JSON list of C-alpha atoms and ligand atoms in Angstrom, two decimals:
[
{"chain": "A", "resi": 4, "resn": "MET", "atom": "CA", "xyz": [99.54, 97.73, 64.83]},
{"chain": "A", "resi": 5, "resn": "SER", "atom": "CA", "xyz": [100.46, 94.55, 64.84]},
{"chain": "A", "resi": 6, "resn": "SER", "atom": "CA", "xyz": [98.90, 91.16, 63.46]},
{"chain": "A", "resi": 7, "resn": "THR", "atom": "CA", "xyz": [100.14, 88.87, 64.89]},
{"chain": "A", "resi": 8, "resn": "PRO", "atom": "CA", "xyz": [97.21, 87.43, 67.16]},
{"chain": "A", "resi": 9, "resn": "ARG", "atom": "CA", "xyz": [97.97, 88.44, 71.23]},
{"chain": "A", "resi": 10, "resn": "THR", "atom": "CA", "xyz": [97.11, 86.09, 74.04]},
{"chain": "A", "resi": 11, "resn": "VAL", "atom": "CA", "xyz": [94.32, 87.39, 76.43]},
{"chain": "A", "resi": 12, "resn": "ILE", "atom": "CA", "xyz": [93.37, 86.72, 79.68]},
{"chain": "A", "resi": 13, "resn": "ALA", "atom": "CA", "xyz": [89.99, 88.34, 80.83]},
{"chain": "A", "resi": 14, "resn": "ILE", "atom": "CA", "xyz": [89.60, 89.27, 84.71]},
{"chain": "A", "resi": 15, "resn": "ASP", "atom": "CA", "xyz": [86.17, 89.92, 85.23]},
{"chain": "A", "resi": 16, "resn": "GLY", "atom": "CA", "xyz": [84.44, 90.57, 88.59]},
{"chain": "A", "resi": 17, "resn": "PRO", "atom": "CA", "xyz": [82.45, 93.48, 90.95]},
{"chain": "A", "resi": 18, "resn": "ALA", "atom": "CA", "xyz": [84.29, 96.41, 92.88]},
{"chain": "A", "resi": 19, "resn": "ALA", "atom": "CA", "xyz": [87.02, 94.85, 95.40]},
{"chain": "A", "resi": 20, "resn": "SER", "atom": "CA", "xyz": [87.04, 91.74, 93.89]},
{"chain": "A", "resi": 21, "resn": "GLY", "atom": "CA", "xyz": [90.75, 91.82, 93.96]},
{"chain": "A", "resi": 22, "resn": "LYS", "atom": "CA", "xyz": [90.44, 91.90, 90.54]},
{"chain": "A", "resi": 23, "resn": "SER", "atom": "CA", "xyz": [93.35, 94.69, 89.70]},
{"chain": "A", "resi": 24, "resn": "SER", "atom": "CA", "xyz": [95.90, 93.27, 91.99]},
{"chain": "A", "resi": 25, "resn": "THR", "atom": "CA", "xyz": [95.62, 89.63, 91.39]},
{"chain": "A", "resi": 26, "resn": "ALA", "atom": "CA", "xyz": [95.78, 90.83, 86.92]},
{"chain": "A", "resi": 27, "resn": "GLN", "atom": "CA", "xyz": [98.37, 92.70, 87.64]},
{"chain": "A", "resi": 28, "resn": "TRP", "atom": "CA", "xyz": [100.38, 89.31, 90.00]},
{"chain": "A", "resi": 29, "resn": "VAL", "atom": "CA", "xyz": [99.29, 87.10, 87.01]},
{"chain": "A", "resi": 30, "resn": "ALA", "atom": "CA", "xyz": [100.62, 89.32, 84.32]},
{"chain": "A", "resi": 31, "resn": "GLU", "atom": "CA", "xyz": [104.49, 89.43, 86.71]},
{"chain": "A", "resi": 32, "resn": "ARG", "atom": "CA", "xyz": [104.07, 86.01, 86.95]},
{"chain": "A", "resi": 33, "resn": "LEU", "atom": "CA", "xyz": [103.47, 85.42, 82.75]},
{"chain": "A", "resi": 34, "resn": "ASP", "atom": "CA", "xyz": [105.55, 88.55, 81.59]},
{"chain": "A", "resi": 35, "resn": "PHE", "atom": "CA", "xyz": [102.21, 89.54, 80.27]},
{"chain": "A", "resi": 36, "resn": "ARG", "atom": "CA", "xyz": [101.17, 93.58, 80.77]},
{"chain": "A", "resi": 37, "resn": "HIS", "atom": "CA", "xyz": [98.37, 94.32, 82.93]},
{"chain": "A", "resi": 38, "resn": "VAL", "atom": "CA", "xyz": [95.81, 96.52, 81.43]},
{"chain": "A", "resi": 39, "resn": "ASP", "atom": "CA", "xyz": [93.50, 97.96, 84.19]},
{"chain": "A", "resi": 40, "resn": "SER", "atom": "CA", "xyz": [90.66, 99.09, 81.84]},
{"chain": "A", "resi": 41, "resn": "GLY", "atom": "CA", "xyz": [88.58, 100.99, 85.12]},
{"chain": "A", "resi": 42, "resn": "SER", "atom": "CA", "xyz": [91.43, 102.65, 85.19]},
{"chain": "A", "resi": 43, "resn": "LEU", "atom": "CA", "xyz": [90.63, 104.17, 81.27]},
{"chain": "A", "resi": 44, "resn": "TYR", "atom": "CA", "xyz": [86.58, 105.01, 83.11]},
{"chain": "A", "resi": 45, "resn": "ARG", "atom": "CA", "xyz": [88.05, 106.36, 86.13]},
{"chain": "A", "resi": 46, "resn": "GLY", "atom": "CA", "xyz": [90.93, 108.61, 83.81]},
{"chain": "A", "resi": 47, "resn": "ILE", "atom": "CA", "xyz": [88.65, 110.35, 81.84]},
{"chain": "A", "resi": 48, "resn": "THR", "atom": "CA", "xyz": [86.40, 111.12, 84.55]},
{"chain": "A", "resi": 49, "resn": "ALA", "atom": "CA", "xyz": [89.07, 112.20, 85.81]},
{"chain": "A", "resi": 50, "resn": "ALA", "atom": "CA", "xyz": [89.96, 114.63, 83.18]},
{"chain": "A", "resi": 51, "resn": "MET", "atom": "CA", "xyz": [85.92, 115.71, 82.80]},
{"chain": "A", "resi": 52, "resn": "LEU", "atom": "CA", "xyz": [86.54, 116.98, 86.72]},
{"chain": "A", "resi": 53, "resn": "ARG", "atom": "CA", "xyz": [89.49, 119.20, 85.81]},
{"chain": "A", "resi": 54, "resn": "THR", "atom": "CA", "xyz": [87.87, 121.24, 83.72]},
{"chain": "A", "resi": 55, "resn": "PRO", "atom": "CA", "xyz": [85.00, 123.67, 84.57]},
{"chain": "A", "resi": 56, "resn": "THR", "atom": "CA", "xyz": [81.47, 121.71, 83.22]},
{"chain": "A", "resi": 57, "resn": "ALA", "atom": "CA", "xyz": [79.64, 120.97, 86.37]},
{"chain": "A", "resi": 58, "resn": "PRO", "atom": "CA", "xyz": [78.81, 116.75, 86.01]},
{"chain": "A", "resi": 59, "resn": "GLU", "atom": "CA", "xyz": [74.90, 116.96, 85.19]},
{"chain": "A", "resi": 60, "resn": "ALA", "atom": "CA", "xyz": [75.69, 118.94, 82.31]},
{"chain": "A", "resi": 61, "resn": "TRP", "atom": "CA", "xyz": [78.55, 115.87, 81.32]},
{"chain": "A", "resi": 62, "resn": "THR", "atom": "CA", "xyz": [77.41, 113.77, 78.11]},
{"chain": "A", "resi": 63, "resn": "GLY", "atom": "CA", "xyz": [79.17, 111.07, 75.89]},
{"chain": "A", "resi": 64, "resn": "SER", "atom": "CA", "xyz": [80.90, 113.72, 73.69]},
{"chain": "A", "resi": 65, "resn": "LYS", "atom": "CA", "xyz": [82.56, 115.87, 75.96]},
{"chain": "A", "resi": 66, "resn": "LEU", "atom": "CA", "xyz": [83.72, 113.00, 77.92]},
{"chain": "A", "resi": 67, "resn": "VAL", "atom": "CA", "xyz": [85.03, 111.16, 74.45]},
{"chain": "A", "resi": 68, "resn": "ALA", "atom": "CA", "xyz": [86.38, 114.56, 73.37]},
{"chain": "A", "resi": 69, "resn": "GLN", "atom": "CA", "xyz": [88.54, 115.05, 76.50]},
{"chain": "A", "resi": 70, "resn": "GLY", "atom": "CA", "xyz": [90.21, 110.69, 75.61]},
{"chain": "A", "resi": 71, "resn": "SER", "atom": "CA", "xyz": [92.94, 113.09, 73.83]},
{"chain": "A", "resi": 72, "resn": "ARG", "atom": "CA", "xyz": [94.08, 114.02, 76.53]},
{"chain": "A", "resi": 73, "resn": "ILE", "atom": "CA", "xyz": [94.65, 110.42, 78.36]},
{"chain": "A", "resi": 74, "resn": "ALA", "atom": "CA", "xyz": [97.33, 108.13, 77.56]},
{"chain": "A", "resi": 75, "resn": "LEU", "atom": "CA", "xyz": [97.80, 104.74, 78.35]},
{"chain": "A", "resi": 76, "resn": "ARG", "atom": "CA", "xyz": [102.09, 104.31, 78.78]},
{"chain": "A", "resi": 77, "resn": "PRO", "atom": "CA", "xyz": [103.19, 100.65, 78.27]},
{"chain": "A", "resi": 78, "resn": "GLU", "atom": "CA", "xyz": [105.78, 99.43, 81.88]},
{"chain": "A", "resi": 79, "resn": "ARG", "atom": "CA", "xyz": [107.25, 96.02, 81.77]},
{"chain": "A", "resi": 80, "resn": "THR", "atom": "CA", "xyz": [103.72, 94.09, 83.05]},
{"chain": "A", "resi": 81, "resn": "SER", "atom": "CA", "xyz": [101.57, 97.10, 83.21]},
{"chain": "A", "resi": 82, "resn": "PHE", "atom": "CA", "xyz": [99.93, 100.33, 81.83]},
{"chain": "A", "resi": 83, "resn": "SER", "atom": "CA", "xyz": [100.39, 103.93, 83.31]},
{"chain": "A", "resi": 84, "resn": "VAL", "atom": "CA", "xyz": [97.51, 106.37, 82.73]},
{"chain": "A", "resi": 85, "resn": "LEU", "atom": "CA", "xyz": [98.45, 109.66, 82.17]},
{"chain": "A", "resi": 86, "resn": "ILE", "atom": "CA", "xyz": [96.66, 112.83, 81.67]},
{"chain": "A", "resi": 87, "resn": "ASP", "atom": "CA", "xyz": [98.15, 115.68, 79.78]},
{"chain": "A", "resi": 88, "resn": "GLY", "atom": "CA", "xyz": [101.34, 113.77, 80.16]},
{"chain": "A", "resi": 89, "resn": "GLU", "atom": "CA", "xyz": [101.21, 113.17, 83.98]},
{"chain": "A", "resi": 90, "resn": "SER", "atom": "CA", "xyz": [101.13, 110.29, 86.25]},
{"chain": "A", "resi": 91, "resn": "THR", "atom": "CA", "xyz": [97.62, 110.07, 88.06]},
{"chain": "A", "resi": 92, "resn": "GLU", "atom": "CA", "xyz": [97.16, 107.12, 90.02]},
{"chain": "A", "resi": 93, "resn": "GLU", "atom": "CA", "xyz": [96.37, 109.38, 93.59]},
{"chain": "A", "resi": 94, "resn": "GLU", "atom": "CA", "xyz": [93.83, 111.50, 91.52]},
{"chain": "A", "resi": 95, "resn": "LEU", "atom": "CA", "xyz": [92.18, 107.76, 89.89]},
{"chain": "A", "resi": 96, "resn": "ARG", "atom": "CA", "xyz": [91.68, 106.37, 93.11]},
{"chain": "A", "resi": 97, "resn": "GLY", "atom": "CA", "xyz": [90.42, 109.48, 94.99]},
{"chain": "A", "resi": 98, "resn": "THR", "atom": "CA", "xyz": [86.87, 109.84, 96.19]},
{"chain": "A", "resi": 99, "resn": "ARG", "atom": "CA", "xyz": [85.00, 112.55, 93.62]},
{"chain": "A", "resi": 100, "resn": "VAL", "atom": "CA", "xyz": [86.40, 110.59, 90.41]},
{"chain": "A", "resi": 101, "resn": "THR", "atom": "CA", "xyz": [85.18, 107.20, 92.50]},
{"chain": "A", "resi": 102, "resn": "GLU", "atom": "CA", "xyz": [81.41, 109.19, 93.13]},
{"chain": "A", "resi": 103, "resn": "HIS", "atom": "CA", "xyz": [81.36, 109.91, 89.29]},
{"chain": "A", "resi": 104, "resn": "VAL", "atom": "CA", "xyz": [82.88, 107.49, 87.54]},
{"chain": "A", "resi": 105, "resn": "SER", "atom": "CA", "xyz": [79.76, 104.73, 87.83]},
{"chain": "A", "resi": 106, "resn": "MET", "atom": "CA", "xyz": [77.93, 107.73, 85.94]},
{"chain": "A", "resi": 107, "resn": "VAL", "atom": "CA", "xyz": [80.28, 108.37, 83.19]},
{"chain": "A", "resi": 108, "resn": "ALA", "atom": "CA", "xyz": [81.12, 104.41, 82.61]},
{"chain": "A", "resi": 109, "resn": "ARG", "atom": "CA", "xyz": [77.04, 104.29, 81.59]},
{"chain": "A", "resi": 110, "resn": "MET", "atom": "CA", "xyz": [77.72, 105.71, 78.72]},
{"chain": "A", "resi": 111, "resn": "PRO", "atom": "CA", "xyz": [77.68, 103.84, 75.49]},
{"chain": "A", "resi": 112, "resn": "GLU", "atom": "CA", "xyz": [80.33, 106.78, 73.60]},
{"chain": "A", "resi": 113, "resn": "VAL", "atom": "CA", "xyz": [82.48, 105.96, 76.15]},
{"chain": "A", "resi": 114, "resn": "ARG", "atom": "CA", "xyz": [82.46, 102.17, 76.76]},
{"chain": "A", "resi": 115, "resn": "ALA", "atom": "CA", "xyz": [82.83, 102.64, 73.26]},
{"chain": "A", "resi": 116, "resn": "TRP", "atom": "CA", "xyz": [86.13, 103.69, 73.35]},
{"chain": "A", "resi": 117, "resn": "VAL", "atom": "CA", "xyz": [87.54, 102.41, 76.77]},
{"chain": "A", "resi": 118, "resn": "ASN", "atom": "CA", "xyz": [87.08, 99.42, 74.88]},
{"chain": "A", "resi": 119, "resn": "GLN", "atom": "CA", "xyz": [88.58, 100.52, 71.74]},
{"chain": "A", "resi": 120, "resn": "ARG", "atom": "CA", "xyz": [91.63, 101.78, 73.63]},
{"chain": "A", "resi": 121, "resn": "VAL", "atom": "CA", "xyz": [92.26, 98.29, 75.49]},
{"chain": "A", "resi": 122, "resn": "ARG", "atom": "CA", "xyz": [92.21, 96.72, 72.29]},
{"chain": "A", "resi": 123, "resn": "GLU", "atom": "CA", "xyz": [94.72, 99.02, 70.94]},
{"chain": "A", "resi": 124, "resn": "ALA", "atom": "CA", "xyz": [96.93, 98.37, 74.15]},
{"chain": "A", "resi": 125, "resn": "ALA", "atom": "CA", "xyz": [96.12, 93.85, 73.57]},
{"chain": "A", "resi": 126, "resn": "ALA", "atom": "CA", "xyz": [97.40, 94.34, 70.00]},
{"chain": "A", "resi": 127, "resn": "GLU", "atom": "CA", "xyz": [100.88, 94.66, 70.76]},
{"chain": "A", "resi": 128, "resn": "HIS", "atom": "CA", "xyz": [101.36, 92.62, 73.46]},
{"chain": "A", "resi": 129, "resn": "ASP", "atom": "CA", "xyz": [100.04, 89.89, 75.61]},
{"chain": "A", "resi": 130, "resn": "VAL", "atom": "CA", "xyz": [97.93, 90.95, 78.13]},
{"chain": "A", "resi": 131, "resn": "VAL", "atom": "CA", "xyz": [95.82, 90.38, 81.54]},
{"chain": "A", "resi": 132, "resn": "VAL", "atom": "CA", "xyz": [92.71, 92.68, 81.01]},
{"chain": "A", "resi": 133, "resn": "ASP", "atom": "CA", "xyz": [90.48, 93.51, 84.03]},
{"chain": "A", "resi": 134, "resn": "GLY", "atom": "CA", "xyz": [87.20, 95.30, 84.18]},
{"chain": "A", "resi": 135, "resn": "ARG", "atom": "CA", "xyz": [83.53, 94.06, 84.27]},
{"chain": "A", "resi": 136, "resn": "ASP", "atom": "CA", "xyz": [82.91, 92.84, 80.84]},
{"chain": "A", "resi": 137, "resn": "MET", "atom": "CA", "xyz": [86.13, 91.94, 79.41]},
{"chain": "A", "resi": 138, "resn": "GLY", "atom": "CA", "xyz": [85.55, 88.65, 78.68]},
{"chain": "A", "resi": 139, "resn": "THR", "atom": "CA", "xyz": [81.70, 89.58, 76.96]},
{"chain": "A", "resi": 140, "resn": "ALA", "atom": "CA", "xyz": [82.03, 92.60, 75.32]},
{"chain": "A", "resi": 141, "resn": "VAL", "atom": "CA", "xyz": [85.95, 93.41, 74.50]},
{"chain": "A", "resi": 142, "resn": "PHE", "atom": "CA", "xyz": [87.40, 89.46, 74.53]},
{"chain": "A", "resi": 143, "resn": "PRO", "atom": "CA", "xyz": [84.67, 87.13, 73.72]},
{"chain": "A", "resi": 144, "resn": "ASP", "atom": "CA", "xyz": [87.41, 85.30, 72.21]},
{"chain": "A", "resi": 145, "resn": "ALA", "atom": "CA", "xyz": [89.86, 85.45, 75.39]},
{"chain": "A", "resi": 146, "resn": "SER", "atom": "CA", "xyz": [91.99, 82.38, 75.97]},
{"chain": "A", "resi": 147, "resn": "LEU", "atom": "CA", "xyz": [91.14, 82.64, 79.51]},
{"chain": "A", "resi": 148, "resn": "LYS", "atom": "CA", "xyz": [88.39, 84.42, 80.80]},
{"chain": "A", "resi": 149, "resn": "VAL", "atom": "CA", "xyz": [87.97, 84.26, 85.15]},
{"chain": "A", "resi": 150, "resn": "PHE", "atom": "CA", "xyz": [84.85, 85.78, 86.79]},
{"chain": "A", "resi": 151, "resn": "LEU", "atom": "CA", "xyz": [86.25, 86.58, 90.49]},
{"chain": "A", "resi": 152, "resn": "ILE", "atom": "CA", "xyz": [83.54, 86.61, 93.29]},
{"chain": "A", "resi": 153, "resn": "ALA", "atom": "CA", "xyz": [83.83, 87.42, 97.27]},
{"chain": "A", "resi": 154, "resn": "ASP", "atom": "CA", "xyz": [81.16, 88.06, 99.86]},
{"chain": "A", "resi": 155, "resn": "PRO", "atom": "CA", "xyz": [80.68, 91.66, 100.41]},
{"chain": "A", "resi": 156, "resn": "TRP", "atom": "CA", "xyz": [81.81, 91.30, 104.23]},
{"chain": "A", "resi": 157, "resn": "GLU", "atom": "CA", "xyz": [85.16, 90.18, 102.83]},
{"chain": "A", "resi": 158, "resn": "ARG", "atom": "CA", "xyz": [85.85, 92.60, 100.39]},
{"chain": "A", "resi": 159, "resn": "ALA", "atom": "CA", "xyz": [84.77, 95.51, 102.52]},
{"chain": "A", "resi": 160, "resn": "ARG", "atom": "CA", "xyz": [86.77, 93.83, 104.71]},
{"chain": "A", "resi": 161, "resn": "ARG", "atom": "CA", "xyz": [90.03, 93.71, 102.64]},
{"chain": "A", "resi": 162, "resn": "ARG", "atom": "CA", "xyz": [89.44, 96.66, 101.39]},
{"chain": "A", "resi": 163, "resn": "LEU", "atom": "CA", "xyz": [89.45, 98.90, 104.61]},
{"chain": "A", "resi": 164, "resn": "THR", "atom": "CA", "xyz": [92.13, 96.71, 105.99]},
{"chain": "A", "resi": 165, "resn": "GLN", "atom": "CA", "xyz": [94.73, 97.69, 102.83]},
{"chain": "A", "resi": 166, "resn": "ARG", "atom": "CA", "xyz": [93.31, 101.55, 103.24]},
{"chain": "A", "resi": 167, "resn": "LEU", "atom": "CA", "xyz": [93.28, 101.71, 107.15]},
{"chain": "A", "resi": 168, "resn": "GLY", "atom": "CA", "xyz": [96.77, 99.89, 106.97]},
{"chain": "A", "resi": 169, "resn": "ARG", "atom": "CA", "xyz": [95.27, 98.07, 110.72]},
{"chain": "A", "resi": 170, "resn": "ARG", "atom": "CA", "xyz": [92.66, 95.53, 110.94]},
{"chain": "A", "resi": 171, "resn": "PRO", "atom": "CA", "xyz": [89.46, 97.48, 110.72]},
{"chain": "A", "resi": 172, "resn": "LEU", "atom": "CA", "xyz": [86.43, 97.23, 113.41]},
{"chain": "A", "resi": 173, "resn": "ASP", "atom": "CA", "xyz": [83.06, 95.32, 112.65]},
{"chain": "A", "resi": 174, "resn": "LEU", "atom": "CA", "xyz": [81.25, 98.20, 112.65]},
{"chain": "A", "resi": 175, "resn": "GLU", "atom": "CA", "xyz": [83.80, 99.85, 110.02]},
{"chain": "A", "resi": 176, "resn": "ILE", "atom": "CA", "xyz": [83.22, 96.56, 108.13]},
{"chain": "A", "resi": 177, "resn": "ALA", "atom": "CA", "xyz": [79.60, 97.49, 107.89]},
{"chain": "A", "resi": 178, "resn": "GLU", "atom": "CA", "xyz": [79.37, 100.78, 106.67]},
{"chain": "A", "resi": 179, "resn": "GLU", "atom": "CA", "xyz": [81.70, 99.94, 104.26]},
{"chain": "A", "resi": 180, "resn": "THR", "atom": "CA", "xyz": [79.51, 96.80, 102.84]},
{"chain": "A", "resi": 181, "resn": "GLU", "atom": "CA", "xyz": [77.11, 99.01, 102.78]},
{"chain": "A", "resi": 182, "resn": "LEU", "atom": "CA", "xyz": [79.07, 101.55, 100.26]},
{"chain": "A", "resi": 183, "resn": "LEU", "atom": "CA", "xyz": [80.42, 98.52, 98.44]},
{"chain": "A", "resi": 184, "resn": "VAL", "atom": "CA", "xyz": [76.66, 96.68, 97.74]},
{"chain": "A", "resi": 185, "resn": "LYS", "atom": "CA", "xyz": [75.06, 100.24, 96.66]},
{"chain": "A", "resi": 186, "resn": "ARG", "atom": "CA", "xyz": [78.39, 100.18, 94.07]},
{"chain": "A", "resi": 187, "resn": "ASP", "atom": "CA", "xyz": [77.32, 97.41, 92.82]},
{"chain": "A", "resi": 188, "resn": "ALA", "atom": "CA", "xyz": [73.88, 98.00, 92.29]},
{"chain": "A", "resi": 189, "resn": "ARG", "atom": "CA", "xyz": [75.10, 100.54, 90.51]},
{"chain": "A", "resi": 190, "resn": "ASP", "atom": "CA", "xyz": [77.55, 99.04, 87.78]},
{"chain": "A", "resi": 191, "resn": "ALA", "atom": "CA", "xyz": [75.25, 95.83, 87.60]},
{"chain": "A", "resi": 192, "resn": "MET", "atom": "CA", "xyz": [74.27, 96.29, 84.00]},
{"chain": "A", "resi": 193, "resn": "GLN", "atom": "CA", "xyz": [78.34, 96.61, 82.80]},
{"chain": "A", "resi": 194, "resn": "THR", "atom": "CA", "xyz": [79.16, 93.57, 85.02]},
{"chain": "A", "resi": 195, "resn": "VAL", "atom": "CA", "xyz": [78.55, 90.77, 83.53]},
{"chain": "A", "resi": 196, "resn": "GLN", "atom": "CA", "xyz": [79.89, 86.90, 83.52]},
{"chain": "A", "resi": 197, "resn": "ALA", "atom": "CA", "xyz": [81.34, 84.93, 80.10]},
{"chain": "A", "resi": 198, "resn": "ALA", "atom": "CA", "xyz": [79.47, 82.21, 79.63]},
{"chain": "A", "resi": 199, "resn": "ASP", "atom": "CA", "xyz": [82.77, 80.25, 79.42]},
{"chain": "A", "resi": 200, "resn": "ALA", "atom": "CA", "xyz": [84.21, 82.09, 82.11]},
{"chain": "A", "resi": 201, "resn": "VAL", "atom": "CA", "xyz": [85.59, 80.13, 85.12]},
{"chain": "A", "resi": 202, "resn": "LEU", "atom": "CA", "xyz": [83.86, 81.76, 88.52]},
{"chain": "A", "resi": 203, "resn": "LEU", "atom": "CA", "xyz": [86.46, 81.59, 90.95]},
{"chain": "A", "resi": 204, "resn": "ASP", "atom": "CA", "xyz": [85.42, 82.52, 94.70]},
{"chain": "A", "resi": 205, "resn": "THR", "atom": "CA", "xyz": [88.03, 84.11, 96.55]},
{"chain": "A", "resi": 206, "resn": "THR", "atom": "CA", "xyz": [86.54, 84.82, 99.91]},
{"chain": "A", "resi": 207, "resn": "TYR", "atom": "CA", "xyz": [88.47, 81.87, 101.60]},
{"chain": "A", "resi": 208, "resn": "LEU", "atom": "CA", "xyz": [91.69, 82.11, 99.09]},
{"chain": "A", "resi": 209, "resn": "THR", "atom": "CA", "xyz": [94.59, 84.14, 100.07]},
{"chain": "A", "resi": 210, "resn": "GLN", "atom": "CA", "xyz": [95.96, 86.60, 97.25]},
{"chain": "A", "resi": 211, "resn": "GLU", "atom": "CA", "xyz": [98.39, 84.33, 96.75]},
{"chain": "A", "resi": 212, "resn": "GLU", "atom": "CA", "xyz": [95.99, 81.15, 96.21]},
{"chain": "A", "resi": 213, "resn": "GLN", "atom": "CA", "xyz": [94.14, 82.83, 93.74]},
{"chain": "A", "resi": 214, "resn": "VAL", "atom": "CA", "xyz": [96.91, 84.02, 91.57]},
{"chain": "A", "resi": 215, "resn": "GLU", "atom": "CA", "xyz": [98.01, 80.24, 91.73]},
{"chain": "A", "resi": 216, "resn": "ARG", "atom": "CA", "xyz": [94.31, 79.34, 90.37]},
{"chain": "A", "resi": 217, "resn": "ILE", "atom": "CA", "xyz": [94.89, 81.79, 87.04]},
{"chain": "A", "resi": 218, "resn": "VAL", "atom": "CA", "xyz": [98.55, 81.06, 86.35]},
{"chain": "A", "resi": 219, "resn": "ALA", "atom": "CA", "xyz": [97.33, 77.09, 86.81]},
{"chain": "A", "resi": 220, "resn": "LEU", "atom": "CA", "xyz": [94.84, 77.54, 83.81]},
{"chain": "A", "resi": 221, "resn": "ALA", "atom": "CA", "xyz": [96.76, 80.10, 81.94]},
{"chain": "A", "resi": 222, "resn": "ARG", "atom": "CA", "xyz": [99.75, 77.44, 81.93]},
{"chain": "A", "resi": 223, "resn": "ALA", "atom": "CA", "xyz": [97.04, 74.79, 80.52]},
{"chain": "A", "resi": 224, "resn": "VAL", "atom": "CA", "xyz": [94.84, 77.28, 77.84]},
{"chain": "A", "resi": 225, "resn": "THR", "atom": "CA", "xyz": [98.31, 78.87, 76.73]},
{"chain": "A", "resi": 226, "resn": "HIS", "atom": "CA", "xyz": [100.50, 75.58, 76.37]},
{"chain": "A", "resi": 227, "resn": "ARG", "atom": "CA", "xyz": [103.23, 77.08, 78.85]},
{"chain": "A", "resi": 228, "resn": "PRO", "atom": "CA", "xyz": [104.15, 74.61, 80.84]},
{"chain": "A", "resi": 229, "resn": "ASN", "atom": "CA", "xyz": [107.59, 76.42, 81.88]},
{"chain": "A", "resi": 230, "resn": "ILE", "atom": "CA", "xyz": [105.42, 79.24, 83.82]},
{"chain": "A", "resi": 231, "resn": "THR", "atom": "CA", "xyz": [107.00, 79.59, 87.22]},
{"chain": "B", "resi": 9, "resn": "DC", "atom": "O1", "xyz": [87.36, 98.50, 88.91]},
{"chain": "B", "resi": 9, "resn": "DC", "atom": "P1", "xyz": [87.12, 99.98, 89.21]},
{"chain": "B", "resi": 9, "resn": "DC", "atom": "O2", "xyz": [86.75, 100.67, 90.97]},
{"chain": "B", "resi": 9, "resn": "DC", "atom": "O3", "xyz": [88.19, 100.83, 89.24]},
{"chain": "B", "resi": 9, "resn": "DC", "atom": "O4", "xyz": [86.08, 100.97, 88.03]},
{"chain": "B", "resi": 9, "resn": "DC", "atom": "C1", "xyz": [85.66, 101.88, 88.43]},
{"chain": "B", "resi": 9, "resn": "DC", "atom": "C2", "xyz": [84.44, 102.33, 87.21]},
{"chain": "B", "resi": 9, "resn": "DC", "atom": "O5", "xyz": [84.59, 101.63, 86.19]},
{"chain": "B", "resi": 9, "resn": "DC", "atom": "C3", "xyz": [83.23, 101.40, 87.82]},
{"chain": "B", "resi": 9, "resn": "DC", "atom": "O6", "xyz": [82.40, 102.29, 87.80]},
{"chain": "B", "resi": 9, "resn": "DC", "atom": "C4", "xyz": [82.81, 100.07, 87.30]},
{"chain": "B", "resi": 9, "resn": "DC", "atom": "C5", "xyz": [82.77, 100.86, 85.65]},
{"chain": "B", "resi": 9, "resn": "DC", "atom": "N1", "xyz": [84.10, 99.72, 84.76]},
{"chain": "B", "resi": 9, "resn": "DC", "atom": "C6", "xyz": [83.08, 99.88, 83.93]},
{"chain": "B", "resi": 9, "resn": "DC", "atom": "O7", "xyz": [81.57, 99.57, 84.19]},
{"chain": "B", "resi": 9, "resn": "DC", "atom": "N2", "xyz": [83.27, 98.25, 83.16]},
{"chain": "B", "resi": 9, "resn": "DC", "atom": "C7", "xyz": [84.52, 97.73, 82.95]},
{"chain": "B", "resi": 9, "resn": "DC", "atom": "N3", "xyz": [85.79, 97.15, 81.55]},
{"chain": "B", "resi": 9, "resn": "DC", "atom": "C8", "xyz": [85.22, 98.27, 84.15]},
{"chain": "B", "resi": 9, "resn": "DC", "atom": "C9", "xyz": [85.09, 99.65, 84.87]}
]
């Protein structure tokens, strides 16, 4: 592990606030690597779902035991989560994993495991990390902390537009908003805004504007004015 202090930009916020895509764009602009902590919670959930153990019997120690099957493969500006050496993106975003992951993410042993993996990734490279508690539990000394929020209806609309590839109907947005608000409630305990985070409400911002604002903040805190 490198002993050089690395720059960490922490982006937290609720589900579908645009954290992951924003963090990825910011990482590309800064030539940092993006670490998506939610994908590690999803990875351990997916690995467990591949075993015959029923979800009712899952415990923190059984879940953490699956951790050895999971690797973070460094890419140029991100990390891929591998299970048993294979790429898993579709499985991680699937409904089975989404249904079970909140319960998994509430287990302290699992949280400790994820936090350790994220810290290891950050020791090797400058990173943009996204999640729920990156600026509080994992990187209280991050160079920059951003907490992203957006109106639930707008978050639902964006998520559906991405998923369906068309303009969603109001009825569809209403159903999705209900699901999102329920998910917010399930994840509420883990979702913590650091006292020194910059709060960014993206309801009326485009993706480009969000990225631009975070890159401007990053430029200021990292003293790298040449970031384009
Ligand atoms: O952001 P996401 O939907 O991929 O997150 C998946 C789950 O993991 C979700 O239930 C919230 C949880 N999570 C968490 O508790 N802490 C994090 N740092 C990241 C995600």
